PDB file of C-alpha atoms and ligand atoms in Angstrom:
ATOM      1  CA  UNK A   1     110.370  85.569  70.008  1.00 43.00           C
ATOM      2  CA  UNK A   2     111.857  85.255  66.431  1.00 45.00           C
ATOM      3  CA  UNK A   3     109.975  86.006  63.404  1.00 51.00           C
ATOM      4  CA  UNK A   4     109.250  83.183  61.230  1.00 53.00           C
ATOM      5  CA  UNK A   5     109.887  83.505  57.316  1.00 56.00           C
ATOM      6  CA  UNK A   6     106.885  84.253  55.253  1.00 59.00           C
ATOM      7  CA  UNK A   7     105.981  81.162  53.176  1.00 82.00           C
ATOM      8  CA  UNK A   8     105.546  83.228  49.830  1.00 83.00           C
ATOM      9  CA  UNK A   9     107.858  86.466  49.150  1.00 81.00           C
ATOM     10  CA  UNK A  10     108.593  88.928  46.560  1.00 78.00           C
ATOM     11  CA  UNK A  11     112.056  87.977  45.299  1.00 76.00           C
ATOM     12  CA  UNK A  12     113.969  91.213  45.125  1.00 75.00           C
ATOM     13  CA  UNK A  13     116.552  90.205  42.801  1.00 72.00           C
ATOM     14  CA  UNK A  14     114.296  88.995  40.156  1.00 75.00           C
ATOM     15  CA  UNK A  15     112.483  92.147  40.596  1.00 73.00           C
ATOM     16  CA  UNK A  16     115.653  94.112  40.140  1.00 74.00           C
ATOM     17  CA  UNK A  17     115.993  92.403  36.729  1.00 76.00           C
ATOM     18  CA  UNK A  18     112.392  93.051  35.841  1.00 74.00           C
ATOM     19  CA  UNK A  19     112.084  96.532  37.077  1.00 71.00           C
ATOM     20  CA  UNK A  20     115.455  98.174  36.865  1.00 69.00           C
ATOM     21  CA  UNK A  21     117.092  96.258  33.993  1.00 74.00           C
ATOM     22  CA  UNK A  22     113.804  95.611  32.049  1.00 72.00           C
ATOM     23  CA  UNK A  23     114.569  92.103  31.753  1.00 79.00           C
ATOM     24  CA  UNK A  24     111.258  90.034  31.211  1.00 80.00           C
ATOM     25  CA  UNK A  25     113.095  86.838  31.053  1.00 81.00           C
ATOM     26  CA  UNK A  26     115.073  85.479  33.985  1.00 87.00           C
ATOM     27  CA  UNK A  27     117.440  82.952  32.311  1.00 90.00           C
ATOM     28  CA  UNK A  28     120.907  83.089  30.732  1.00 91.00           C
ATOM     29  CA  UNK A  29     119.794  83.118  27.168  1.00 93.00           C
ATOM     30  CA  UNK A  30     121.654  81.491  24.038  1.00 94.00           C
ATOM     31  CA  UNK A  31     124.250  83.582  22.577  1.00 92.00           C
ATOM     32  CA  UNK A  32     126.047  83.490  18.981  1.00 89.00           C
ATOM     33  CA  UNK A  33     129.696  84.607  19.029  1.00 83.00           C
ATOM     34  CA  UNK A  34     129.077  88.226  17.634  1.00 87.00           C
ATOM     35  CA  UNK A  35     126.121  89.148  19.945  1.00 85.00           C
ATOM     36  CA  UNK A  36     127.344  92.277  21.914  1.00 84.00           C
ATOM     37  CA  UNK A  37     127.879  91.373  25.630  1.00 83.00           C
ATOM     38  CA  UNK A  38     125.546  94.238  26.624  1.00 83.00           C
ATOM     39  CA  UNK A  39     122.093  94.513  28.050  1.00 83.00           C
ATOM     40  CA  UNK A  40     120.551  94.528  24.644  1.00 86.00           C
ATOM     41  CA  UNK A  41     122.573  91.540  23.839  1.00 88.00           C
ATOM     42  CA  UNK A  42     121.249  89.738  26.846  1.00 88.00           C
ATOM     43  CA  UNK A  43     117.615  90.552  25.525  1.00 90.00           C
ATOM     44  CA  UNK A  44     118.534  88.979  21.976  1.00 93.00           C
ATOM     45  CA  UNK A  45     120.137  85.990  23.561  1.00 94.00           C
ATOM     46  CA  UNK A  46     117.200  85.305  25.976  1.00 94.00           C
ATOM     47  CA  UNK A  47     114.665  85.549  23.088  1.00 95.00           C
ATOM     48  CA  UNK A  48     116.708  83.010  20.991  1.00 95.00           C
ATOM     49  CA  UNK A  49     116.653  80.535  23.961  1.00 97.00           C
ATOM     50  CA  UNK A  50     112.990  81.028  24.227  1.00 96.00           C
ATOM     51  CA  UNK A  51     112.649  80.275  20.471  1.00 96.00           C
ATOM     52  CA  UNK A  52     114.826  77.334  21.058  1.00 97.00           C
ATOM     53  CA  UNK A  53     112.688  75.829  23.752  1.00 97.00           C
ATOM     54  CA  UNK A  54     109.389  76.804  21.941  1.00 97.00           C
ATOM     55  CA  UNK A  55     110.589  74.830  18.851  1.00 97.00           C
ATOM     56  CA  UNK A  56     111.590  71.715  20.985  1.00 97.00           C
ATOM     57  CA  UNK A  57     108.124  71.882  22.786  1.00 97.00           C
ATOM     58  CA  UNK A  58     106.182  72.119  19.461  1.00 97.00           C
ATOM     59  CA  UNK A  59     108.210  69.129  18.194  1.00 96.00           C
ATOM     60  CA  UNK A  60     106.687  67.078  21.056  1.00 95.00           C
ATOM     61  CA  UNK A  61     103.148  68.206  20.535  1.00 92.00           C
ATOM     62  CA  UNK A  62     100.882  66.866  17.890  1.00 86.00           C
ATOM     63  CA  UNK A  63      97.957  69.192  18.827  1.00 94.00           C
ATOM     64  CA  UNK A  64      98.797  72.274  21.019  1.00 95.00           C
ATOM     65  CA  UNK A  65      95.217  72.861  21.830  1.00 94.00           C
ATOM     66  CA  UNK A  66      95.277  69.334  23.615  1.00 95.00           C
ATOM     67  CA  UNK A  67      98.570  69.738  25.011  1.00 97.00           C
ATOM     68  CA  UNK A  68      98.474  70.884  28.775  1.00 97.00           C
ATOM     69  CA  UNK A  69     101.617  72.514  29.786  1.00 98.00           C
ATOM     70  CA  UNK A  70     102.876  73.259  33.420  1.00 98.00           C
ATOM     71  CA  UNK A  71     105.566  76.022  33.377  1.00 98.00           C
ATOM     72  CA  UNK A  72     107.192  75.390  36.644  1.00 98.00           C
ATOM     73  CA  UNK A  73     109.112  78.508  37.821  1.00 96.00           C
ATOM     74  CA  UNK A  74     107.405  80.412  35.225  1.00 97.00           C
ATOM     75  CA  UNK A  75     109.153  83.737  36.358  1.00 93.00           C
ATOM     76  CA  UNK A  76     107.286  86.734  34.770  1.00 90.00           C
ATOM     77  CA  UNK A  77     105.367  84.319  32.439  1.00 95.00           C
ATOM     78  CA  UNK A  78     106.676  85.516  29.101  1.00 95.00           C
ATOM     79  CA  UNK A  79     107.375  81.780  27.943  1.00 96.00           C
ATOM     80  CA  UNK A  80     103.822  80.844  29.024  1.00 98.00           C
ATOM     81  CA  UNK A  81     102.417  83.742  27.254  1.00 97.00           C
ATOM     82  CA  UNK A  82     104.371  82.698  24.152  1.00 97.00           C
ATOM     83  CA  UNK A  83     103.263  79.085  24.343  1.00 98.00           C
ATOM     84  CA  UNK A  84      99.610  80.173  24.961  1.00 98.00           C
ATOM     85  CA  UNK A  85      99.827  82.246  21.786  1.00 97.00           C
ATOM     86  CA  UNK A  86     100.924  79.143  19.961  1.00 96.00           C
ATOM     87  CA  UNK A  87      97.741  77.370  21.154  1.00 97.00           C
ATOM     88  CA  UNK A  88      98.946  75.527  24.068  1.00 98.00           C
ATOM     89  CA  UNK A  89      96.910  75.050  27.266  1.00 97.00           C
ATOM     90  CA  UNK A  90      99.351  76.604  29.507  1.00 98.00           C
ATOM     91  CA  UNK A  91      99.515  77.186  33.459  1.00 98.00           C
ATOM     92  CA  UNK A  92     102.402  78.832  35.384  1.00 98.00           C
ATOM     93  CA  UNK A  93     103.643  77.907  38.757  1.00 98.00           C
ATOM     94  CA  UNK A  94     105.948  79.887  41.127  1.00 96.00           C
ATOM     95  CA  UNK A  95     106.260  80.522  44.865  1.00 95.00           C
ATOM     96  CA  UNK A  96     106.862  84.321  44.137  1.00 93.00           C
ATOM     97  CA  UNK A  97     104.261  86.910  44.969  1.00 92.00           C
ATOM     98  CA  UNK A  98     105.820  89.577  42.544  1.00 88.00           C
ATOM     99  CA  UNK A  99     105.687  87.032  39.669  1.00 91.00           C
ATOM    100  CA  UNK A 100     102.143  86.113  40.476  1.00 94.00           C
ATOM    101  CA  UNK A 101     101.008  89.509  39.990  1.00 92.00           C
ATOM    102  CA  UNK A 102     103.006  89.934  36.595  1.00 91.00           C
ATOM    103  CA  UNK A 103     101.908  86.435  35.391  1.00 95.00           C
ATOM    104  CA  UNK A 104      98.183  87.257  36.312  1.00 96.00           C
ATOM    105  CA  UNK A 105      98.128  90.225  34.055  1.00 95.00           C
ATOM    106  CA  UNK A 106      99.426  88.329  31.088  1.00 95.00           C
ATOM    107  CA  UNK A 107      97.344  85.189  31.486  1.00 97.00           C
ATOM    108  CA  UNK A 108      94.574  85.598  34.080  1.00 96.00           C
ATOM    109  CA  UNK A 109      93.567  82.594  36.069  1.00 95.00           C
ATOM    110  CA  UNK A 110      96.420  80.388  34.870  1.00 97.00           C
ATOM    111  CA  UNK A 111      98.750  80.898  37.657  1.00 97.00           C
ATOM    112  CA  UNK A 112      99.577  78.567  40.815  1.00 97.00           C
ATOM    113  CA  UNK A 113     101.221  80.024  43.733  1.00 96.00           C
ATOM    114  CA  UNK A 114     103.243  77.155  45.072  1.00 95.00           C
ATOM    115  CA  UNK A 115     106.696  75.455  45.481  1.00 96.00           C
ATOM    116  CA  UNK A 116     106.637  72.721  42.983  1.00 97.00           C
ATOM    117  CA  UNK A 117     107.632  70.030  45.526  1.00 96.00           C
ATOM    118  CA  UNK A 118     104.554  70.708  47.582  1.00 95.00           C
ATOM    119  CA  UNK A 119     102.241  71.347  44.646  1.00 95.00           C
ATOM    120  CA  UNK A 120      98.974  69.292  44.854  1.00 93.00           C
ATOM    121  CA  UNK A 121      97.714  69.152  41.297  1.00 89.00           C
ATOM    122  CA  UNK A 122      94.052  68.502  40.479  1.00 88.00           C
ATOM    123  CA  UNK A 123      94.864  67.451  36.923  1.00 92.00           C
ATOM    124  CA  UNK A 124      97.670  65.703  34.849  1.00 96.00           C
ATOM    125  CA  UNK A 125      99.634  67.459  32.439  1.00 98.00           C
ATOM    126  CA  UNK A 126     101.364  66.440  28.969  1.00 98.00           C
ATOM    127  CA  UNK A 127     104.391  68.541  29.646  1.00 98.00           C
ATOM    128  CA  UNK A 128     106.062  69.921  32.479  1.00 98.00           C
ATOM    129  CA  UNK A 129     108.543  72.685  31.720  1.00 98.00           C
ATOM    130  CA  UNK A 130     111.432  73.746  33.962  1.00 98.00           C
ATOM    131  CA  UNK A 131     113.319  76.650  32.299  1.00 97.00           C
ATOM    132  CA  UNK A 132     116.098  77.392  34.765  1.00 95.00           C
ATOM    133  CA  UNK A 133     113.996  76.518  37.755  1.00 97.00           C
ATOM    134  CA  UNK A 134     115.026  72.868  38.380  1.00 98.00           C
ATOM    135  CA  UNK A 135     117.980  74.129  40.238  1.00 97.00           C
ATOM    136  CA  UNK A 136     115.777  75.749  42.961  1.00 95.00           C
ATOM    137  CA  UNK A 137     113.621  72.604  43.423  1.00 97.00           C
ATOM    138  CA  UNK A 138     114.946  69.932  45.948  1.00 96.00           C
ATOM    139  CA  UNK A 139     116.450  67.318  43.629  1.00 95.00           C
ATOM    140  CA  UNK A 140     115.118  64.344  45.622  1.00 94.00           C
ATOM    141  CA  UNK A 141     111.445  65.575  45.254  1.00 96.00           C
ATOM    142  CA  UNK A 142     111.665  66.972  41.736  1.00 98.00           C
ATOM    143  CA  UNK A 143     111.174  63.736  39.586  1.00 97.00           C
ATOM    144  CA  UNK A 144     108.725  62.231  41.947  1.00 96.00           C
ATOM    145  CA  UNK A 145     106.489  65.347  41.667  1.00 97.00           C
ATOM    146  CA  UNK A 146     106.968  65.723  37.964  1.00 97.00           C
ATOM    147  CA  UNK A 147     106.120  61.837  37.736  1.00 97.00           C
ATOM    148  CA  UNK A 148     102.813  62.669  39.730  1.00 96.00           C
ATOM    149  CA  UNK A 149     101.950  65.560  37.629  1.00 97.00           C
ATOM    150  CA  UNK A 150     102.399  63.897  34.212  1.00 97.00           C
ATOM    151  CA  UNK A 151     100.184  61.961  32.173  1.00 96.00           C
ATOM    152  CA  UNK A 152     101.658  58.554  31.090  1.00 96.00           C
ATOM    153  CA  UNK A 153     104.083  59.117  28.240  1.00 96.00           C
ATOM    154  CA  UNK A 154     104.164  62.913  29.217  1.00 97.00           C
ATOM    155  CA  UNK A 155     107.342  64.915  28.939  1.00 98.00           C
ATOM    156  CA  UNK A 156     109.538  66.744  31.354  1.00 98.00           C
ATOM    157  CA  UNK A 157     111.632  69.359  29.543  1.00 98.00           C
ATOM    158  CA  UNK A 158     114.532  70.914  31.500  1.00 98.00           C
ATOM    159  CA  UNK A 159     116.948  73.513  30.664  1.00 97.00           C
ATOM    160  CA  UNK A 160     119.333  74.561  33.464  1.00 97.00           C
ATOM    161  CA  UNK A 161     123.053  74.313  34.724  1.00 96.00           C
ATOM    162  CA  UNK A 162     124.332  71.519  36.697  1.00 97.00           C
ATOM    163  CA  UNK A 163     127.635  71.103  38.485  1.00 95.00           C
ATOM    164  CA  UNK A 164     130.173  68.334  38.023  1.00 93.00           C
ATOM    165  CA  UNK A 165     131.314  65.886  40.585  1.00 91.00           C
ATOM    166  CA  UNK A 166     134.408  68.005  41.536  1.00 87.00           C
ATOM    167  CA  UNK A 167     132.916  71.442  41.456  1.00 84.00           C
ATOM    168  CA  UNK A 168     133.749  73.083  44.957  1.00 80.00           C
ATOM    169  CA  UNK A 169     133.811  76.529  46.542  1.00 80.00           C
ATOM    170  CA  UNK A 170     131.503  79.181  45.836  1.00 80.00           C
ATOM    171  CA  UNK A 171     130.774  78.051  42.111  1.00 80.00           C
ATOM    172  CA  UNK A 172     129.794  74.648  43.616  1.00 83.00           C
ATOM    173  CA  UNK A 173     127.243  75.930  45.592  1.00 84.00           C
ATOM    174  CA  UNK A 174     124.464  76.531  43.071  1.00 88.00           C
ATOM    175  CA  UNK A 175     123.081  73.841  40.605  1.00 93.00           C
ATOM    176  CA  UNK A 176     122.155  70.231  41.046  1.00 97.00           C
ATOM    177  CA  UNK A 177     125.064  67.570  40.637  1.00 96.00           C
ATOM    178  CA  UNK A 178     124.458  66.498  36.900  1.00 97.00           C
ATOM    179  CA  UNK A 179     125.308  62.709  38.029  1.00 96.00           C
ATOM    180  CA  UNK A 180     122.870  62.627  40.865  1.00 97.00           C
ATOM    181  CA  UNK A 181     120.150  64.372  38.799  1.00 98.00           C
ATOM    182  CA  UNK A 182     120.278  61.783  36.048  1.00 97.00           C
ATOM    183  CA  UNK A 183     120.540  58.847  38.443  1.00 97.00           C
ATOM    184  CA  UNK A 184     117.335  60.152  40.111  1.00 97.00           C
ATOM    185  CA  UNK A 185     115.515  60.553  36.795  1.00 97.00           C
ATOM    186  CA  UNK A 186     116.213  57.015  36.165  1.00 96.00           C
ATOM    187  CA  UNK A 187     115.249  55.785  39.549  1.00 96.00           C
ATOM    188  CA  UNK A 188     111.999  57.659  39.439  1.00 95.00           C
ATOM    189  CA  UNK A 189     110.831  56.531  36.403  1.00 95.00           C
ATOM    190  CA  UNK A 190     112.044  58.607  33.536  1.00 97.00           C
ATOM    191  CA  UNK A 191     113.931  58.187  30.266  1.00 97.00           C
ATOM    192  CA  UNK A 192     116.194  60.742  28.737  1.00 97.00           C
ATOM    193  CA  UNK A 193     114.964  60.971  24.992  1.00 97.00           C
ATOM    194  CA  UNK A 194     117.074  64.053  24.047  1.00 97.00           C
ATOM    195  CA  UNK A 195     119.903  65.887  25.498  1.00 97.00           C
ATOM    196  CA  UNK A 196     122.170  68.873  24.262  1.00 97.00           C
ATOM    197  CA  UNK A 197     125.123  70.555  25.968  1.00 97.00           C
ATOM    198  CA  UNK A 198     124.407  74.217  25.468  1.00 97.00           C
ATOM    199  CA  UNK A 199     127.151  75.507  27.906  1.00 95.00           C
ATOM    200  CA  UNK A 200     129.036  77.197  25.118  1.00 92.00           C
ATOM    201  CA  UNK A 201     125.844  79.030  24.104  1.00 93.00           C
ATOM    202  CA  UNK A 202     124.723  80.036  27.514  1.00 93.00           C
ATOM    203  CA  UNK A 203     127.813  81.060  29.389  1.00 87.00           C
ATOM    204  CA  UNK A 204     128.656  84.482  27.717  1.00 88.00           C
ATOM    205  CA  UNK A 205     125.640  85.852  29.913  1.00 87.00           C
ATOM    206  CA  UNK A 206     128.290  85.731  32.657  1.00 85.00           C
ATOM    207  CA  UNK A 207     130.729  87.888  30.731  1.00 85.00           C
ATOM    208  CA  UNK A 208     127.933  90.314  29.901  1.00 83.00           C
ATOM    209  CA  UNK A 209     126.925  90.377  33.668  1.00 80.00           C
ATOM    210  CA  UNK A 210     130.431  91.096  34.680  1.00 77.00           C
ATOM    211  CA  UNK A 211     131.153  94.008  32.055  1.00 78.00           C
ATOM    212  CA  UNK A 212     127.633  95.506  33.321  1.00 75.00           C
ATOM    213  CA  UNK A 213     128.728  95.437  37.039  1.00 74.00           C
ATOM    214  CA  UNK A 214     132.114  96.649  36.562  1.00 71.00           C
ATOM    215  CA  UNK A 215     131.060  99.541  34.227  1.00 72.00           C
ATOM    216  CA  UNK A 216     127.773 100.710  36.016  1.00 67.00           C
ATOM    217  CA  UNK A 217     127.655  99.438  39.490  1.00 69.00           C
ATOM    218  CA  UNK A 218     131.280  99.406  40.675  1.00 67.00           C
ATOM    219  CA  UNK A 219     132.192 102.719  38.920  1.00 71.00           C
ATOM    220  CA  UNK A 220     129.096 104.523  40.474  1.00 72.00           C
ATOM    221  CA  UNK A 221     130.043 103.155  43.947  1.00 73.00           C
ATOM    222  CA  UNK A 222     133.729 104.265  43.354  1.00 71.00           C
ATOM    223  CA  UNK A 223     132.433 107.928  42.344  1.00 74.00           C
ATOM    224  CA  UNK A 224     130.265 108.070  45.464  1.00 74.00           C
ATOM    225  CA  UNK A 225     132.689 106.718  47.863  1.00 75.00           C
ATOM    226  CA  UNK A 226     135.469 108.939  46.477  1.00 74.00           C
ATOM    227  CA  UNK A 227     133.400 111.914  47.279  1.00 76.00           C
ATOM    228  CA  UNK A 228     132.711 110.858  50.863  1.00 76.00           C
ATOM    229  CA  UNK A 229     136.219 109.786  51.530  1.00 78.00           C
ATOM    230  CA  UNK A 230     137.230 113.285  50.508  1.00 80.00           C
ATOM    231  CA  UNK A 231     134.684 115.191  52.552  1.00 82.00           C
ATOM    232  CA  UNK A 232     134.159 113.011  55.553  1.00 82.00           C
ATOM    233  CA  UNK A 233     136.987 110.667  55.749  1.00 82.00           C
ATOM    234  CA  UNK A 234     136.225 109.560  59.322  1.00 81.00           C
ATOM    235  CA  UNK A 235     132.607 108.463  58.465  1.00 81.00           C
ATOM    236  CA  UNK A 236     134.070 106.847  55.244  1.00 74.00           C
ATOM    237  CA  UNK A 237     136.283 104.789  57.423  1.00 79.00           C
ATOM    238  CA  UNK A 238     133.553 103.678  59.788  1.00 81.00           C
ATOM    239  CA  UNK A 239     131.185 102.728  56.945  1.00 78.00           C
ATOM    240  CA  UNK A 240     133.906 100.692  55.283  1.00 73.00           C
ATOM    241  CA  UNK A 241     134.575  98.911  58.434  1.00 78.00           C
ATOM    242  CA  UNK A 242     130.835  98.333  59.310  1.00 79.00           C
ATOM    243  CA  UNK A 243     130.300  96.894  55.823  1.00 75.00           C
ATOM    244  CA  UNK A 244     133.590  95.233  55.355  1.00 76.00           C
ATOM    245  CA  UNK A 245     131.951  91.621  55.223  1.00 76.00           C
ATOM    246  CA  UNK A 246     129.259  92.617  52.722  1.00 76.00           C
ATOM    247  CA  UNK A 247     131.884  94.429  50.394  1.00 73.00           C
ATOM    248  CA  UNK A 248     134.131  91.171  50.681  1.00 74.00           C
ATOM    249  CA  UNK A 249     131.146  89.172  49.807  1.00 74.00           C
ATOM    250  CA  UNK A 250     130.176  91.393  46.864  1.00 71.00           C
ATOM    251  CA  UNK A 251     133.723  90.821  45.581  1.00 69.00           C
ATOM    252  CA  UNK A 252     133.556  87.170  45.997  1.00 70.00           C
ATOM    253  CA  UNK A 253     130.237  86.904  43.884  1.00 72.00           C
ATOM    254  CA  UNK A 254     132.118  88.786  41.114  1.00 72.00           C
ATOM    255  CA  UNK A 255     134.296  85.551  40.987  1.00 73.00           C
ATOM    256  CA  UNK A 256     131.234  83.751  39.838  1.00 77.00           C
ATOM    257  CA  UNK A 257     130.976  85.861  36.754  1.00 78.00           C
ATOM    258  CA  UNK A 258     133.686  83.937  34.960  1.00 80.00           C
ATOM    259  CA  UNK A 259     132.494  82.116  32.057  1.00 83.00           C
ATOM    260  CA  UNK A 260     135.866  79.793  31.831  1.00 83.00           C
ATOM    261  CA  UNK A 261     135.360  78.859  35.464  1.00 83.00           C
ATOM    262  CA  UNK A 262     131.740  78.055  34.822  1.00 88.00           C
ATOM    263  CA  UNK A 263     132.534  75.775  31.702  1.00 88.00           C
ATOM    264  CA  UNK A 264     135.279  73.922  33.990  1.00 89.00           C
ATOM    265  CA  UNK A 265     132.795  73.285  36.925  1.00 92.00           C
ATOM    266  CA  UNK A 266     129.450  73.273  35.392  1.00 93.00           C
ATOM    267  CA  UNK A 267     127.477  72.200  32.134  1.00 95.00           C
ATOM    268  CA  UNK A 268     124.415  73.897  31.040  1.00 96.00           C
ATOM    269  CA  UNK A 269     122.175  71.309  29.756  1.00 98.00           C
ATOM    270  CA  UNK A 270     118.938  70.748  27.815  1.00 98.00           C
ATOM    271  CA  UNK A 271     116.934  67.668  28.481  1.00 98.00           C
ATOM    272  CA  UNK A 272     113.806  65.835  27.485  1.00 98.00           C
ATOM    273  CA  UNK A 273     112.678  63.128  29.658  1.00 98.00           C
ATOM    274  CA  UNK A 274     109.808  61.018  29.267  1.00 98.00           C
ATOM    275  CA  UNK A 275     107.653  59.473  31.908  1.00 96.00           C
ATOM    276  CA  UNK A 276     108.356  55.747  31.537  1.00 88.00           C
TER     277      UNK A 276
HETATM  278  C1  LIG B 301     115.792  81.973  37.031  1.00 79.30           C
HETATM  279  S1  LIG B 301     114.233  82.180  37.352  1.00 79.30           S
HETATM  280  C2  LIG B 301     113.558  81.312  35.930  1.00 79.30           C
HETATM  281  C3  LIG B 301     112.210  81.973  35.408  1.00 79.30           C
HETATM  282  C4  LIG B 301     111.545  81.441  34.063  1.00 79.30           C
HETATM  283  N1  LIG B 301     111.460  80.031  34.144  1.00 79.30           N
HETATM  284  C5  LIG B 301     112.539  82.088  32.932  1.00 79.30           C
HETATM  285  O1  LIG B 301     113.089  80.997  32.128  1.00 79.30           O
HETATM  286  O2  LIG B 301     112.673  83.009  32.705  1.00 79.30           O
HETATM  287  C6  LIG B 301     113.724  80.539  38.467  1.00 79.30           C
HETATM  288  C7  LIG B 301     112.301  80.462  38.788  1.00 79.30           C
HETATM  289  O3  LIG B 301     112.034  79.320  39.580  1.00 79.30           O
HETATM  290  C8  LIG B 301     111.035  79.846  40.606  1.00 79.30           C
HETATM  291  N2  LIG B 301     111.270  78.854  41.698  1.00 79.30           N
HETATM  292  C9  LIG B 301     112.015  79.142  42.823  1.00 79.30           C
HETATM  293  N3  LIG B 301     111.846  78.048  43.788  1.00 79.30           N
HETATM  294  C10 LIG B 301     110.932  77.205  43.235  1.00 79.30           C
HETATM  295  C11 LIG B 301     110.423  76.091  43.684  1.00 79.30           C
HETATM  296  N4  LIG B 301     110.652  75.515  44.821  1.00 79.30           N
HETATM  297  N5  LIG B 301     109.248  75.569  42.878  1.00 79.30           N
HETATM  298  C12 LIG B 301     108.865  76.186  41.732  1.00 79.30           C
HETATM  299  N6  LIG B 301     109.458  77.289  41.208  1.00 79.30           N
HETATM  300  C13 LIG B 301     110.518  77.816  42.004  1.00 79.30           C
HETATM  301  C14 LIG B 301     111.472  81.228  40.770  1.00 79.30           C
HETATM  302  O4  LIG B 301     110.424  82.054  41.464  1.00 79.30           O
HETATM  303  C15 LIG B 301     111.598  81.772  39.403  1.00 79.30           C
HETATM  304  O5  LIG B 301     110.431  81.955  38.748  1.00 79.30           O
END
């Protein structure tokens, strides 16, 4: 009998960013041209992105204490904690058990363990935030569920990347199609009240990730595999053969870390939608 997938899991990639790289935030960030393309640069860019979103959210709220926010795909909860510190009535939502643990330490009793598309909310929110989480939510259910969760006139704030109509191959696999996303927003009762293309500001994260992987991860693998090749050449050949598909996949993933290809196929967009 096959094992069924557990409904909620601990995402290992997100845990690697958090525990190994020390990244509290799980988004691309916003860069300026002279930011160093290093791990420290990523942290500065991520803080800048968060400040940008917080300023936009503050501009929508007359009274933060009366503004109920649902941070959908809240990650480790840094953004929720910042908004809470600014007086907002914030709750976080994520299907990830590891994120639940960290979030609960920051803001106890304000976390929903759920996939947004299946979330049954007992209350209505003034603002639903999706910071780089919209891409994980099935697009056909996203706006209908947001509509259900929001008060009349409430706002849906989305910051994420989207693919253009002709994106294909590996790069075309992630992100919603922008044209479909905007059509569904309209069909499901939302108006775009603000939009900004932030591709130029966000895409340098890919350059930083590529530099990091080439410098630390690939170099470490090369050093250790060289040693094995010298001492146990037959074992080395067997391991290379056994892992050939994974190795090829790893190199293909590196192709995704190309900011120019990203900008040709995708747009990183900031949107404010209003429930019509
Ligand atoms: C790239 S992280 C962004 C985290 C955080 N918003 C930030 O800006 O740092 C994507 C987030 O979406 C969450 N997520 C994935 N699928 C989801 C779903 N179906 N419903 C809600 N959140 C989801 C992940 O667990 C994670 O918290």
